[in-house]
Tab-separated table of C-alpha atoms in Angstrom:
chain	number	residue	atom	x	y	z
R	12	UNK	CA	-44.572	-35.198	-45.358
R	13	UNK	CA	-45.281	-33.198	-48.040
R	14	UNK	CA	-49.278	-32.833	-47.890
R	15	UNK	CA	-48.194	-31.624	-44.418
R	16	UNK	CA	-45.793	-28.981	-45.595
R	17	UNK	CA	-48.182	-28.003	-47.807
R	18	UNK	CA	-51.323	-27.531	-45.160
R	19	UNK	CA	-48.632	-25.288	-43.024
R	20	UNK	CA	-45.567	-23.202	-44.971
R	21	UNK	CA	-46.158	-22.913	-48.515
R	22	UNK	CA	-42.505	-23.474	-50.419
R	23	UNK	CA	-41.735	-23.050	-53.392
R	24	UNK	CA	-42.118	-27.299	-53.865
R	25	UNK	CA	-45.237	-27.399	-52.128
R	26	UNK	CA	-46.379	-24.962	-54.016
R	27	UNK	CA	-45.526	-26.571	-56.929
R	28	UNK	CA	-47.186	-30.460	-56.051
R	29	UNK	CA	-50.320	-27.977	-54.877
R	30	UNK	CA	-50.411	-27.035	-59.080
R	31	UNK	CA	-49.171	-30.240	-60.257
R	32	UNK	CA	-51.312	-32.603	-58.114
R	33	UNK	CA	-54.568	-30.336	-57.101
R	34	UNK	CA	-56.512	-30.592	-59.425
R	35	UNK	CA	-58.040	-33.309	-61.545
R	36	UNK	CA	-57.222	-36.200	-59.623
R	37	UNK	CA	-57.746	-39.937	-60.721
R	38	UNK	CA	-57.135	-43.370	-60.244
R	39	UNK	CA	-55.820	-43.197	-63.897
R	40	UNK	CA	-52.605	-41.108	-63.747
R	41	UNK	CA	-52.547	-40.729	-67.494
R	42	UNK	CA	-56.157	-39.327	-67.342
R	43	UNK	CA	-54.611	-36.662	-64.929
R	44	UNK	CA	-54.954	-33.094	-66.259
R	45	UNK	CA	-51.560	-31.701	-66.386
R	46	UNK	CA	-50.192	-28.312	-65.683
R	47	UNK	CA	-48.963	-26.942	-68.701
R	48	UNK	CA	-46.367	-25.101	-67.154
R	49	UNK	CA	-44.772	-27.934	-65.465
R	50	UNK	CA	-42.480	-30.724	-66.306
R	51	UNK	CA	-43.271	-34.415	-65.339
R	52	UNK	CA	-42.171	-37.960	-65.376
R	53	UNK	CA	-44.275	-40.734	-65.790
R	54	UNK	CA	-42.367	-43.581	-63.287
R	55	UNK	CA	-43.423	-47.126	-62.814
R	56	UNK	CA	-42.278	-49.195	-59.257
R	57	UNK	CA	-43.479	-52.964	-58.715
R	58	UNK	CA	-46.278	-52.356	-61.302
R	59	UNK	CA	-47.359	-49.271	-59.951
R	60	UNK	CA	-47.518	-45.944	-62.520
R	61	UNK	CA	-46.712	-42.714	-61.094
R	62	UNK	CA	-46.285	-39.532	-61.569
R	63	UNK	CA	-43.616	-37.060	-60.556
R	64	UNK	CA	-43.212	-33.070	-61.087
R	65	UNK	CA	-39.858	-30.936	-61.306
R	66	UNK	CA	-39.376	-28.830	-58.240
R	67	UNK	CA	-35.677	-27.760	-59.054
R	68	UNK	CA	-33.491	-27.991	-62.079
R	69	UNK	CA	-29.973	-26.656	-61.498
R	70	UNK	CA	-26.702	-26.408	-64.323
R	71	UNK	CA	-23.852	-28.653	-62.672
R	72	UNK	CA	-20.040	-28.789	-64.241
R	73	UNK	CA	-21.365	-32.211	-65.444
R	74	UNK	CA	-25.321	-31.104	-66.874
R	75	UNK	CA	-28.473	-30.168	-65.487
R	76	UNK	CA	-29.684	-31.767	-61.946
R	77	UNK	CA	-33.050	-32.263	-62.043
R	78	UNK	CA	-35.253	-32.833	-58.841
R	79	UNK	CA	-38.472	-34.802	-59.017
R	80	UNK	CA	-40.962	-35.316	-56.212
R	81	UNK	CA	-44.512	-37.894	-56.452
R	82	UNK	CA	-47.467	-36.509	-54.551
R	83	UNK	CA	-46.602	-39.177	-51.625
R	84	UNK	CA	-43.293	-37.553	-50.771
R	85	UNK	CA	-40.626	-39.690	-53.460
R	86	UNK	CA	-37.469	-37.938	-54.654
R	87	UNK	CA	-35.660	-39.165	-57.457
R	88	UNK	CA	-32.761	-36.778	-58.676
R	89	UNK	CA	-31.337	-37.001	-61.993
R	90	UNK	CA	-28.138	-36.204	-63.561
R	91	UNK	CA	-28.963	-35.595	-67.464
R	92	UNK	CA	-31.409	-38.133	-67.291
R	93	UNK	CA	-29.014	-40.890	-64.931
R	94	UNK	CA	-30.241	-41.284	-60.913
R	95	UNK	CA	-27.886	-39.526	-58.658
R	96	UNK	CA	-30.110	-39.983	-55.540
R	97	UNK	CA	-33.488	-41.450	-54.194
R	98	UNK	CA	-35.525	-40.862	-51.326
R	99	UNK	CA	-38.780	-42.407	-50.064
R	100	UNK	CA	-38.085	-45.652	-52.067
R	101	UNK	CA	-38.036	-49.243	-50.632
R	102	UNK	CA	-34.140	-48.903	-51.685
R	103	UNK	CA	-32.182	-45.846	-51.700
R	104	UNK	CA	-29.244	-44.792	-53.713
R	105	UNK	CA	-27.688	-41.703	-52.426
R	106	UNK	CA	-24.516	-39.510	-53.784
R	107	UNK	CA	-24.007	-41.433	-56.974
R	108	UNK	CA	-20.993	-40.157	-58.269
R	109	UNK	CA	-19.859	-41.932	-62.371
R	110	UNK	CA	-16.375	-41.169	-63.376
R	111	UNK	CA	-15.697	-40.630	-65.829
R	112	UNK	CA	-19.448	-39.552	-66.674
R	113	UNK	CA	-21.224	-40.230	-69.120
R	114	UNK	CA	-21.991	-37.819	-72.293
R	115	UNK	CA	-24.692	-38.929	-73.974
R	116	UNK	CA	-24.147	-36.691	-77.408
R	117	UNK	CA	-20.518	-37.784	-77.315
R	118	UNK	CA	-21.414	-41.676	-76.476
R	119	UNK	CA	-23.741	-41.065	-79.262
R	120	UNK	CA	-21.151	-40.283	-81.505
R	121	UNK	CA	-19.836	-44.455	-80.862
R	122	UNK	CA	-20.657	-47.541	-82.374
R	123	UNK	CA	-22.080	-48.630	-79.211
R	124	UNK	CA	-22.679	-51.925	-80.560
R	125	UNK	CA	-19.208	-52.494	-81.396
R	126	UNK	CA	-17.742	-51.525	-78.791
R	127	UNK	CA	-18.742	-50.740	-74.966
R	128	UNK	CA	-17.974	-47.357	-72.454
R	129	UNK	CA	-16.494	-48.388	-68.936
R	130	UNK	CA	-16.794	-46.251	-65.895
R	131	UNK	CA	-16.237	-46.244	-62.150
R	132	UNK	CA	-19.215	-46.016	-59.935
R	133	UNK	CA	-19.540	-44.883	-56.430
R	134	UNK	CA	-22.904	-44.444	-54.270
R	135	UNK	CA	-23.935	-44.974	-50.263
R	136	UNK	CA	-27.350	-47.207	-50.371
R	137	UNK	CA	-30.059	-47.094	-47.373
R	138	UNK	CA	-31.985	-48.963	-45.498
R	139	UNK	CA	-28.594	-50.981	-45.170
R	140	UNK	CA	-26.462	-47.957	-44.669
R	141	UNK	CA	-23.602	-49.392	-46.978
R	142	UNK	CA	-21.426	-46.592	-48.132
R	143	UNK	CA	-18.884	-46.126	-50.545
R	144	UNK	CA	-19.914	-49.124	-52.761
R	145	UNK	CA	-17.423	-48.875	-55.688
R	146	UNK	CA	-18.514	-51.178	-59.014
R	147	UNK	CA	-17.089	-50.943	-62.569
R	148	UNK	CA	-20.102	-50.530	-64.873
R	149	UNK	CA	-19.711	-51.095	-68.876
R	150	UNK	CA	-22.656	-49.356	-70.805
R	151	UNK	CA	-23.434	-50.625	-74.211
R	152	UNK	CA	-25.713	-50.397	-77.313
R	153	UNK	CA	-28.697	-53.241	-77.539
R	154	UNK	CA	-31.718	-54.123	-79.648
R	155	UNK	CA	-34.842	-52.163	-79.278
R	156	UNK	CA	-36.417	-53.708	-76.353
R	157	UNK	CA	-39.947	-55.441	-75.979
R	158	UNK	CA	-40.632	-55.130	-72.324
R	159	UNK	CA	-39.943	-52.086	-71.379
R	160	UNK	CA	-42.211	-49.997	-69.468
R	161	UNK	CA	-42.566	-47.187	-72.086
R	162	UNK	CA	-45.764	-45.388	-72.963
R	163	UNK	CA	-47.353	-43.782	-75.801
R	164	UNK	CA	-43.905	-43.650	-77.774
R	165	UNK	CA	-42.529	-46.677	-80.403
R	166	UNK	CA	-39.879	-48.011	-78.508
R	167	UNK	CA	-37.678	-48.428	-82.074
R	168	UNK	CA	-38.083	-44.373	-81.983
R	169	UNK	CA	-35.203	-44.657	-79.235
R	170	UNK	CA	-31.357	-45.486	-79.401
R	171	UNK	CA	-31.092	-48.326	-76.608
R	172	UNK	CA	-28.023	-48.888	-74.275
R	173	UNK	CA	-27.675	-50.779	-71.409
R	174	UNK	CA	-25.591	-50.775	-68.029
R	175	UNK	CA	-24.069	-54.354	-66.502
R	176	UNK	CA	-21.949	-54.250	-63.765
R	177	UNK	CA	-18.803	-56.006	-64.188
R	178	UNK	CA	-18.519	-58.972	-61.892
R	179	UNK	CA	-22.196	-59.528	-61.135
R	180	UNK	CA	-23.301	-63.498	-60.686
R	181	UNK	CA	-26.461	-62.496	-62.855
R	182	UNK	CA	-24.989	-60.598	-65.701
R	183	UNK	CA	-28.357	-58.976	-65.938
R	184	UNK	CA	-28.143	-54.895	-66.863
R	185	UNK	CA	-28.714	-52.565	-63.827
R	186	UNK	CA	-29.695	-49.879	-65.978
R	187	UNK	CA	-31.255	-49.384	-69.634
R	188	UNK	CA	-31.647	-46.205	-71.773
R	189	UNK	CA	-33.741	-45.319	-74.525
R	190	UNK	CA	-31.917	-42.108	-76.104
R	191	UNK	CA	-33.549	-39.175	-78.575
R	192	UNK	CA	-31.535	-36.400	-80.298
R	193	UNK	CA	-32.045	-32.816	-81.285
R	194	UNK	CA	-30.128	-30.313	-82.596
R	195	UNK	CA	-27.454	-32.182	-82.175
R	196	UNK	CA	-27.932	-33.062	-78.251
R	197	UNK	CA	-28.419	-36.763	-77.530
R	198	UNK	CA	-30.766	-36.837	-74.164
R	199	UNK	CA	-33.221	-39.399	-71.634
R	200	UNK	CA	-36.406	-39.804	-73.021
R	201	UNK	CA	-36.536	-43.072	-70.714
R	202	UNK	CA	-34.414	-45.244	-68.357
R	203	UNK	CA	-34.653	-47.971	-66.092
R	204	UNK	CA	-32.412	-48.763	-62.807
R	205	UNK	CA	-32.280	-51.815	-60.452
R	206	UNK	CA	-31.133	-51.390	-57.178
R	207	UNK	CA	-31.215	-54.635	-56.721
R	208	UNK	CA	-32.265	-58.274	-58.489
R	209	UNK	CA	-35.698	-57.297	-56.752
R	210	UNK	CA	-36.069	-53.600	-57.405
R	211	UNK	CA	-36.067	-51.906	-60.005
R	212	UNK	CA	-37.956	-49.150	-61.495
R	213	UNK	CA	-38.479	-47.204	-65.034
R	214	UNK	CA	-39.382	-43.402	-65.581
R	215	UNK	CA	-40.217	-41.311	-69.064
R	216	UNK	CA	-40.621	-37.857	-69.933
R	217	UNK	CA	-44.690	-37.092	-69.573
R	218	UNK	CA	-46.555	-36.216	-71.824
R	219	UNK	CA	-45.542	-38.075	-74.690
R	220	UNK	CA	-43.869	-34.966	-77.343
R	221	UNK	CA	-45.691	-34.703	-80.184
């Protein structure tokens, strides 16, 4: 949809996948030259690597929503650095809504291996059109990880928590975190989410900060 937006009305995010995605295109998307002046994440699906640019970044009463779109028409929105809606995905989550939500510089502040943070979570999913799906999700500190999808970063450079949903058969985490700080504000450098036992998917800041 969007290589056809872009061939007929330029918009400010077709504009923006023209720069991001124009030029330098390969098979390899970490051989990709980037667009300085962009911001990108580096997102992995069922093996396959990604990438996806910024088109909109707006200030919220609860952080900065971020708006990401692939070259093949994807949307993933993010909440400081936690999915509030998909699009284009085999799954999608739409008007995820955490209360109360997570702060990552205050949850910082815990001994997240002692003890755990407990929220309510709401969301409509599609194909399925379920809405209103309300689950009770603790979030907790963990190990550094060994499998995750991360790239070009030590993953014991990260704080790790994780997500479980309270009541799941599984009690396998729907969500993991790898957390940086600066100047005092804790922050995403890379997270996972399941939708499901089946799907589940992993993004990271790209490039790499030196």
């Amino acid at each position: 949809m969007l290589a056809l937006l872009t061939g007929c009305i330029q918009t400010p995010v077709t504009q923006t996948m023209a720069e991001a995605f124009g030029k330098g295109k390969s098979g390899n998307i970490d051989a990709i030259k980037l667009n300085p002046n962009l911001k990108y994440l580096r997102v992995t699906l069922r093996e396959r690597a990604v990438l996806m640019v910024l088109g909109y970044s707006e200030n919220s009463p609860k952080g900065t929503m971020e708006t990401w779109y692939s070259s093949q028409g994807e949307v993933l929105k993010l909440l400081n650095g936690r999915v509030v809606s998909t699009n284009g995905f085999e799954i999608d989550w739409r008007n995820v809504n955490d209360v109360p939500f997570p702060n990552w510089t205050e949850l910082n502040a815990l001994n997240l291996s002692a003890t755990s943070f407990e929220f309510k979570r709401t969301y409509d999913q599609m194909p399925a059109y379920q809405f209103g799906i309300s689950e009770t999700v603790q979030l907790y500190g963990v190990r550094t990880p060994t499998n995750a999808n991360l790239v070009g970063l030590p993953a014991n450079q990260l704080k790790w928590v994780e997500e479980k949903v309270k009541g799941t058969a599984h009690g396998l985490p729907s969500a993991r975190y790898g957390l940086s700080t600066k100047n005092g504000q804790t922050f995403v450098v890379y997270g996972e989410q399941c939708f499901s036992s089946e799907l589940c998917f992993s993004w990271q800041t790209w490039p790499v900060a030196k």
